[in-house]
Structures are given as C-alpha cells and as structure tokens.
Amino acid sequence: MTSKLQQLIRTHLLLIISIAMLLFNLSLILSLTAFNLIVWSTPENRIVYIIFFYHVSGAWLSYLSFGISLVSHILFFKYKRNIKVEKSKYQLINWNRLGTNSIIVGLFFIAFTLITGSIFYNATSGGYNNIFWQWSDARQTMTLVLFLSYLSYLIFRSMIEDKEKKAKLSSALGIVLFPTVPLSYISAIIFTSLHPLITPDSSKSGGIYWDGLKLFILFFNLIALTIFFVYVVKNLNSLDKTKDKLEEIIQKRLLEE
C-alpha cells in the first residue's frame, strides 16, 4: 500500500505541487483582502478583483503554450530534413506531438481567459452595461479570434487520416497561426479597447495599479499554473506514446493473421 502511494505521489507530483501553490495563493489573496492589506480601486468589488490574478495568469500561460507550439513545429521541419537518421525520426514525432499538445492546453487557458475576463470587466468596469461581450473591444475580439484559430487547427488535424501528412500540414498551420498571438496582446495598445493595462504608476489613468505585493501574488500564481501546464503536457505526451504503441501492436497482429 505504501509503495503504491509513493508511486502515485511521484507520478502526480507536479500536479500536487501546482494545486498546493494555487490553494496557498488563493488563501493568501483572501486573507490579505479581508484585512484590507491589498488596496483596490473599488473596495466593493474586492472579491471580483481576485479573478484578475487568475485571468492574467491564464492569458500568459496561453501565450506560453502557443509559443512552445511554434518552436516545436519549427523544429519539426528542421528534423524532417534528416528523416533518414533514426534519431531524427524519433525527434520528429516528439516535436509534432509537443506542438499539438501545447495547443490543446493553450486552448484551455485561452477559453478560461475569455470567460474570466468577461466576468471581471462586466462586474467592475461598468463599460459593458451588464453585457458580457462587446465586439468593439479589440482585445476581447482578437482573443476570440486567437481561440477560434487554434481550435480550427485541431479540427483540421483531426480530418487528416494519414499520420505523416497530418503531422506535416498541421505543423505548417501551427506556424502560420502564431501571429494571432502577438496581435491579441498588442490589440489593446494600438486599437480601441475597454481592456485596462497593468501599471506600476498609481497616478496613471485608464489602468490598474499593481504594487509589489500584487505582482508577487500574480507571479506566484503564474509559477503554479506553469507547473500545471508542464504536468498536463507531459501526461498528454505519455498518452500519445501509449496510443501509438497500441496501434503498432494491433497492426502487427493483423498482419500476422
């Protein structure tokens, strides 16, 4: 029983650490908020502001996920040139697998960002007038475009049966879609947007003032979600490897029969 428990802990160690950090961070935010150590611009919406810590972290993690997918897809084509080398074949599969799984996790984070962002701004900015969506908001609209773009990647990939063709075309599409990531970020800067920007200057209007304490909590939360990201991608890769091995075994048995 003890050995099984130890094995379970080792297998899910990253998940345990990330959940523990998130719970600690949440309790820290609630405690500091309760004692008014974190000063908000609108105290009556103090609890709603807690969402923003997770909203920002989710957005950053989605950008990280799509960034890793870009690098993975580029490396896929790099190793594809040396496909005759056995080591390159193995790396080729791994890079394509990592790129796809990073997009899967990135879609989860970007969906989370869209939901929490709508809740936050509807409750605090007053600009939405109890409407959770405005197409005139450049950041919100471009984030939706980002989500739909990478969702189309998974749909497109699922429609191709040939594995080699699937890997090649999906990797190319993953590279082509990446510009939607920086465009989503800078849209609030270069276009009209209700999205406030984080600023260390308390006298600056149109932004959310964040002091050192808030930034510490934000980065702590970001670390926890990054660990969670690594855990999920690692397990998705393991599942894909197991699936590929099972398919090979089935094909061999079919040939033998």
mmCIF file of C-alpha atoms in Angstrom:
data_model
loop_
_atom_site.group_PDB
_atom_site.id
_atom_site.type_symbol
_atom_site.label_atom_id
_atom_site.label_comp_id
_atom_site.label_asym_id
_atom_site.label_seq_id
_atom_site.Cartn_x
_atom_site.Cartn_y
_atom_site.Cartn_z
ATOM 1 C CA MET A 1 0.000 0.000 0.000
ATOM 2 C CA THR A 2 2.817 2.352 0.902
ATOM 3 C CA SER A 3 4.699 1.636 -2.322
ATOM 4 C CA LYS A 4 1.556 2.279 -4.379
ATOM 5 C CA LEU A 5 1.020 5.576 -2.587
ATOM 6 C CA GLN A 6 4.627 6.596 -3.197
ATOM 7 C CA GLN A 7 4.309 5.697 -6.872
ATOM 8 C CA LEU A 8 1.097 7.717 -7.115
ATOM 9 C CA ILE A 9 2.750 10.732 -5.499
ATOM 10 C CA ARG A 10 5.770 10.510 -7.822
ATOM 11 C CA THR A 11 3.544 10.219 -10.885
ATOM 12 C CA HIS A 12 1.392 13.211 -9.990
ATOM 13 C CA LEU A 13 3.982 15.252 -8.103
ATOM 14 C CA LEU A 14 3.785 18.243 -10.439
ATOM 15 C CA LEU A 15 0.002 18.319 -10.189
ATOM 16 C CA ILE A 16 0.135 18.129 -6.398
ATOM 17 C CA ILE A 17 2.670 20.967 -6.225
ATOM 18 C CA SER A 18 0.714 23.217 -8.597
ATOM 19 C CA ILE A 19 -2.596 22.657 -6.781
ATOM 20 C CA ALA A 20 -0.941 23.293 -3.414
ATOM 21 C CA MET A 21 0.565 26.539 -4.714
ATOM 22 C CA LEU A 22 -2.739 27.676 -6.199
ATOM 23 C CA LEU A 23 -4.592 26.965 -2.955
ATOM 24 C CA PHE A 24 -1.944 28.765 -0.950
ATOM 25 C CA ASN A 25 -2.091 31.712 -3.319
ATOM 26 C CA LEU A 26 -5.876 31.858 -3.128
ATOM 27 C CA SER A 27 -5.826 31.759 0.663
ATOM 28 C CA LEU A 28 -3.169 34.480 0.666
ATOM 29 C CA ILE A 29 -5.263 36.719 -1.584
ATOM 30 C CA LEU A 30 -8.389 36.185 0.503
ATOM 31 C CA SER A 31 -6.537 36.793 3.760
ATOM 32 C CA LEU A 32 -4.860 39.982 2.580
ATOM 33 C CA THR A 33 -8.108 41.197 1.066
ATOM 34 C CA ALA A 34 -10.034 40.526 4.270
ATOM 35 C CA PHE A 35 -7.549 42.604 6.261
ATOM 36 C CA ASN A 36 -7.507 45.341 3.574
ATOM 37 C CA LEU A 37 -3.766 44.911 3.017
ATOM 38 C CA ILE A 38 -4.406 44.863 -0.719
ATOM 39 C CA VAL A 39 -5.909 48.197 -1.722
ATOM 40 C CA TRP A 40 -8.310 48.054 -4.658
ATOM 41 C CA SER A 41 -9.635 50.989 -6.638
ATOM 42 C CA THR A 42 -13.181 49.819 -5.904
ATOM 43 C CA PRO A 43 -13.377 48.106 -2.495
ATOM 44 C CA GLU A 44 -16.952 46.955 -3.068
ATOM 45 C CA ASN A 45 -15.681 44.737 -5.908
ATOM 46 C CA ARG A 46 -12.800 43.340 -3.876
ATOM 47 C CA ILE A 47 -13.768 39.689 -4.358
ATOM 48 C CA VAL A 48 -14.275 40.136 -8.108
ATOM 49 C CA TYR A 49 -10.756 41.531 -8.404
ATOM 50 C CA ILE A 50 -9.386 38.216 -7.170
ATOM 51 C CA ILE A 51 -10.447 36.749 -10.531
ATOM 52 C CA PHE A 52 -7.962 39.061 -12.223
ATOM 53 C CA PHE A 53 -4.982 37.232 -10.693
ATOM 54 C CA TYR A 54 -6.086 34.044 -12.431
ATOM 55 C CA HIS A 55 -7.272 35.825 -15.572
ATOM 56 C CA VAL A 56 -3.848 37.370 -16.221
ATOM 57 C CA SER A 57 -2.025 34.137 -15.369
ATOM 58 C CA GLY A 58 -4.286 32.188 -17.721
ATOM 59 C CA ALA A 59 -3.599 34.642 -20.557
ATOM 60 C CA TRP A 60 0.171 34.427 -20.047
ATOM 61 C CA LEU A 61 0.057 30.629 -19.966
ATOM 62 C CA SER A 62 -1.935 30.520 -23.200
ATOM 63 C CA TYR A 63 0.707 32.699 -24.882
ATOM 64 C CA LEU A 64 3.421 30.423 -23.498
ATOM 65 C CA SER A 65 1.580 27.340 -24.778
ATOM 66 C CA PHE A 66 1.228 28.712 -28.294
ATOM 67 C CA GLY A 67 4.839 29.926 -28.219
ATOM 68 C CA ILE A 68 6.046 26.418 -27.370
ATOM 69 C CA SER A 69 3.882 25.027 -30.165
ATOM 70 C CA LEU A 70 5.523 27.453 -32.621
ATOM 71 C CA VAL A 71 9.039 26.372 -31.613
ATOM 72 C CA SER A 72 8.005 22.702 -31.721
ATOM 73 C CA HIS A 73 6.567 22.993 -35.219
ATOM 74 C CA ILE A 74 9.646 24.820 -36.487
ATOM 75 C CA LEU A 75 11.878 22.096 -35.038
ATOM 76 C CA PHE A 76 9.625 19.515 -36.687
ATOM 77 C CA PHE A 77 10.578 20.843 -40.122
ATOM 78 C CA LYS A 78 14.212 21.126 -39.077
ATOM 79 C CA TYR A 79 14.443 17.430 -38.203
ATOM 80 C CA LYS A 80 12.317 16.463 -41.186
ATOM 81 C CA ARG A 81 15.310 17.266 -43.389
ATOM 82 C CA ASN A 82 17.230 14.458 -41.667
ATOM 83 C CA ILE A 83 14.373 11.966 -41.654
ATOM 84 C CA LYS A 84 16.699 9.142 -42.760
ATOM 85 C CA VAL A 85 18.500 9.324 -39.443
ATOM 86 C CA GLU A 86 16.750 7.143 -36.852
ATOM 87 C CA LYS A 87 17.275 9.700 -34.088
ATOM 88 C CA SER A 88 15.694 12.393 -36.269
ATOM 89 C CA LYS A 89 12.617 10.222 -36.834
ATOM 90 C CA TYR A 90 12.117 9.927 -33.091
ATOM 91 C CA GLN A 91 12.629 13.661 -32.557
ATOM 92 C CA LEU A 92 10.299 14.409 -35.458
ATOM 93 C CA ILE A 93 7.434 12.576 -33.772
ATOM 94 C CA ASN A 94 8.161 14.139 -30.384
ATOM 95 C CA TRP A 95 8.246 17.730 -31.658
ATOM 96 C CA ASN A 96 4.973 17.364 -33.536
ATOM 97 C CA ARG A 97 3.393 15.731 -30.509
ATOM 98 C CA LEU A 98 4.607 18.516 -28.204
ATOM 99 C CA GLY A 99 3.343 21.192 -30.580
ATOM 100 C CA THR A 100 -0.135 19.697 -30.764
ATOM 101 C CA ASN A 101 -0.464 19.051 -27.032
ATOM 102 C CA SER A 102 0.737 22.571 -26.234
ATOM 103 C CA ILE A 103 -2.067 23.909 -28.410
ATOM 104 C CA ILE A 104 -4.612 21.714 -26.618
ATOM 105 C CA VAL A 105 -3.550 23.099 -23.235
ATOM 106 C CA GLY A 106 -3.294 26.615 -24.671
ATOM 107 C CA LEU A 107 -6.907 26.430 -25.837
ATOM 108 C CA PHE A 108 -7.989 25.535 -22.315
ATOM 109 C CA PHE A 109 -6.151 28.557 -20.897
ATOM 110 C CA ILE A 110 -7.397 30.971 -23.555
ATOM 111 C CA ALA A 111 -11.001 29.812 -23.024
ATOM 112 C CA PHE A 112 -10.508 30.342 -19.291
ATOM 113 C CA THR A 113 -9.131 33.821 -20.055
ATOM 114 C CA LEU A 114 -12.152 34.760 -22.172
ATOM 115 C CA ILE A 115 -14.610 33.624 -19.505
ATOM 116 C CA THR A 116 -12.873 35.246 -16.525
ATOM 117 C CA GLY A 117 -12.186 38.418 -18.496
ATOM 118 C CA SER A 118 -15.852 38.829 -19.384
ATOM 119 C CA ILE A 119 -16.908 38.270 -15.775
ATOM 120 C CA PHE A 120 -14.293 40.674 -14.429
ATOM 121 C CA TYR A 121 -14.991 43.604 -16.715
ATOM 122 C CA ASN A 122 -18.746 43.217 -16.614
ATOM 123 C CA ALA A 123 -18.594 43.442 -12.822
ATOM 124 C CA THR A 124 -16.004 46.184 -12.411
ATOM 125 C CA SER A 125 -15.578 48.472 -15.409
ATOM 126 C CA GLY A 126 -19.188 49.460 -15.921
ATOM 127 C CA GLY A 127 -18.421 49.826 -19.607
ATOM 128 C CA TYR A 128 -20.248 46.675 -20.594
ATOM 129 C CA ASN A 129 -23.572 47.691 -19.001
ATOM 130 C CA ASN A 130 -24.241 44.130 -17.818
ATOM 131 C CA ILE A 131 -23.350 42.759 -21.236
ATOM 132 C CA PHE A 132 -20.537 40.230 -21.196
ATOM 133 C CA TRP A 133 -19.419 40.772 -24.765
ATOM 134 C CA GLN A 134 -18.601 43.767 -26.976
ATOM 135 C CA TRP A 135 -17.263 43.344 -30.483
ATOM 136 C CA SER A 136 -15.878 46.885 -30.332
ATOM 137 C CA ASP A 137 -13.362 45.773 -27.694
ATOM 138 C CA ALA A 138 -10.237 44.966 -29.724
ATOM 139 C CA ARG A 139 -8.560 42.811 -27.055
ATOM 140 C CA GLN A 140 -11.634 40.706 -26.376
ATOM 141 C CA THR A 141 -12.396 40.233 -30.071
ATOM 142 C CA MET A 142 -8.810 39.356 -31.016
ATOM 143 C CA THR A 143 -8.586 36.891 -28.131
ATOM 144 C CA LEU A 144 -11.673 35.164 -29.522
ATOM 145 C CA VAL A 145 -10.049 35.129 -32.975
ATOM 146 C CA LEU A 146 -6.972 33.558 -31.367
ATOM 147 C CA PHE A 147 -9.116 30.888 -29.712
ATOM 148 C CA LEU A 148 -11.030 30.065 -32.911
ATOM 149 C CA SER A 149 -7.826 29.997 -34.975
ATOM 150 C CA TYR A 150 -6.180 27.345 -32.837
ATOM 151 C CA LEU A 151 -9.455 25.460 -32.460
ATOM 152 C CA SER A 152 -9.521 25.226 -36.259
ATOM 153 C CA TYR A 153 -6.010 23.733 -36.025
ATOM 154 C CA LEU A 154 -7.313 20.783 -34.000
ATOM 155 C CA ILE A 155 -10.348 20.357 -36.268
ATOM 156 C CA PHE A 156 -8.163 20.462 -39.381
ATOM 157 C CA ARG A 157 -5.710 17.974 -37.878
ATOM 158 C CA SER A 158 -8.473 15.541 -36.921
ATOM 159 C CA MET A 159 -9.746 15.475 -40.520
ATOM 160 C CA ILE A 160 -6.476 14.056 -41.904
ATOM 161 C CA GLU A 161 -6.033 10.287 -41.556
ATOM 162 C CA ASP A 162 -2.511 9.820 -42.921
ATOM 163 C CA LYS A 163 -0.129 10.353 -39.989
ATOM 164 C CA GLU A 164 2.786 11.788 -41.967
ATOM 165 C CA LYS A 165 0.574 14.171 -43.915
ATOM 166 C CA LYS A 166 -1.249 15.139 -40.717
ATOM 167 C CA ALA A 167 2.000 15.993 -38.932
ATOM 168 C CA LYS A 168 3.376 17.986 -41.866
ATOM 169 C CA LEU A 169 0.268 20.049 -42.637
ATOM 170 C CA SER A 170 -0.670 20.682 -39.008
ATOM 171 C CA SER A 171 2.876 21.835 -38.216
ATOM 172 C CA ALA A 172 2.746 24.279 -41.124
ATOM 173 C CA LEU A 173 -0.639 25.556 -39.953
ATOM 174 C CA GLY A 174 0.662 25.916 -36.393
ATOM 175 C CA ILE A 175 3.397 28.243 -37.662
ATOM 176 C CA VAL A 176 1.024 30.272 -39.852
ATOM 177 C CA LEU A 177 -1.443 30.825 -36.995
ATOM 178 C CA PHE A 178 1.072 32.146 -34.465
ATOM 179 C CA PRO A 179 0.844 35.862 -35.491
ATOM 180 C CA THR A 180 -2.617 35.892 -33.889
ATOM 181 C CA VAL A 181 -0.858 35.590 -30.501
ATOM 182 C CA PRO A 182 1.128 38.875 -30.538
ATOM 183 C CA LEU A 183 -1.776 40.593 -32.312
ATOM 184 C CA SER A 184 -4.066 39.569 -29.456
ATOM 185 C CA TYR A 185 -1.656 41.102 -26.950
ATOM 186 C CA ILE A 186 -0.955 44.417 -28.695
ATOM 187 C CA SER A 187 -4.575 44.936 -29.790
ATOM 188 C CA ALA A 188 -5.381 46.694 -26.502
ATOM 189 C CA ILE A 189 -2.468 49.079 -27.097
ATOM 190 C CA ILE A 190 -2.893 50.012 -30.759
ATOM 191 C CA PHE A 191 -6.697 49.756 -31.046
ATOM 192 C CA THR A 192 -9.687 50.956 -29.032
ATOM 193 C CA SER A 193 -10.269 48.648 -26.100
ATOM 194 C CA LEU A 194 -12.030 48.596 -22.746
ATOM 195 C CA HIS A 195 -9.238 46.360 -21.508
ATOM 196 C CA PRO A 196 -7.258 48.188 -18.787
ATOM 197 C CA LEU A 197 -3.480 47.856 -18.679
ATOM 198 C CA ILE A 198 -1.485 46.952 -15.587
ATOM 199 C CA THR A 199 0.678 49.868 -14.448
ATOM 200 C CA PRO A 200 3.092 50.456 -11.533
ATOM 201 C CA ASP A 201 2.142 54.159 -11.629
ATOM 202 C CA SER A 202 -0.796 54.864 -9.292
ATOM 203 C CA SER A 203 -1.367 58.301 -10.850
ATOM 204 C CA LYS A 204 -1.852 56.933 -14.371
ATOM 205 C CA SER A 205 -5.479 56.806 -15.509
ATOM 206 C CA GLY A 206 -7.019 54.071 -17.631
ATOM 207 C CA GLY A 207 -5.055 51.277 -15.993
ATOM 208 C CA ILE A 208 -4.990 49.023 -12.964
ATOM 209 C CA TYR A 209 -2.378 49.969 -10.386
ATOM 210 C CA TRP A 210 -0.374 46.998 -9.133
ATOM 211 C CA ASP A 211 2.094 47.373 -6.304
ATOM 212 C CA GLY A 212 4.816 44.913 -5.334
ATOM 213 C CA LEU A 213 2.506 42.756 -3.216
ATOM 214 C CA LYS A 214 0.002 42.244 -6.023
ATOM 215 C CA LEU A 215 2.772 41.453 -8.501
ATOM 216 C CA PHE A 216 4.266 38.923 -6.066
ATOM 217 C CA ILE A 217 0.922 37.126 -5.801
ATOM 218 C CA LEU A 218 0.493 37.264 -9.583
ATOM 219 C CA PHE A 219 3.911 35.747 -10.312
ATOM 220 C CA PHE A 220 3.421 33.122 -7.609
ATOM 221 C CA ASN A 221 0.176 32.163 -9.317
ATOM 222 C CA LEU A 222 1.901 32.149 -12.687
ATOM 223 C CA ILE A 223 4.546 29.711 -11.417
ATOM 224 C CA ALA A 224 1.832 27.380 -10.098
ATOM 225 C CA LEU A 225 -0.020 27.381 -13.422
ATOM 226 C CA THR A 226 3.235 26.832 -15.318
ATOM 227 C CA ILE A 227 3.887 23.706 -13.244
ATOM 228 C CA PHE A 228 0.332 22.599 -14.010
ATOM 229 C CA PHE A 229 0.976 23.233 -17.718
ATOM 230 C CA VAL A 230 4.117 21.062 -17.652
ATOM 231 C CA TYR A 231 2.230 18.290 -15.851
ATOM 232 C CA VAL A 232 -0.664 18.231 -18.340
ATOM 233 C CA VAL A 233 1.528 18.384 -21.465
ATOM 234 C CA LYS A 234 3.802 15.674 -20.074
ATOM 235 C CA ASN A 235 0.832 13.375 -19.459
ATOM 236 C CA LEU A 236 -0.702 14.119 -22.858
ATOM 237 C CA ASN A 237 2.602 13.174 -24.483
ATOM 238 C CA SER A 238 2.679 9.932 -22.480
ATOM 239 C CA LEU A 239 -0.871 9.104 -23.568
ATOM 240 C CA ASP A 240 0.037 9.701 -27.208
ATOM 241 C CA LYS A 241 3.076 7.429 -26.914
ATOM 242 C CA THR A 242 0.944 4.685 -25.361
ATOM 243 C CA LYS A 243 -1.657 5.110 -28.097
ATOM 244 C CA ASP A 244 0.997 4.828 -30.826
ATOM 245 C CA LYS A 245 2.437 1.662 -29.252
ATOM 246 C CA LEU A 246 -1.013 0.071 -29.046
ATOM 247 C CA GLU A 247 -1.680 0.888 -32.694
ATOM 248 C CA GLU A 248 1.635 -0.715 -33.681
ATOM 249 C CA ILE A 249 0.786 -3.874 -31.722
ATOM 250 C CA ILE A 250 -2.664 -4.071 -33.326
ATOM 251 C CA GLN A 251 -1.223 -3.607 -36.820
ATOM 252 C CA LYS A 252 1.388 -6.336 -36.250
ATOM 253 C CA ARG A 253 -1.247 -8.797 -35.058
ATOM 254 C CA LEU A 254 -3.471 -8.004 -38.025
ATOM 255 C CA LEU A 255 -0.567 -8.663 -40.390
ATOM 256 C CA GLU A 256 0.230 -11.945 -38.649
ATOM 257 C CA GLU A 257 -3.342 -13.125 -39.082
#
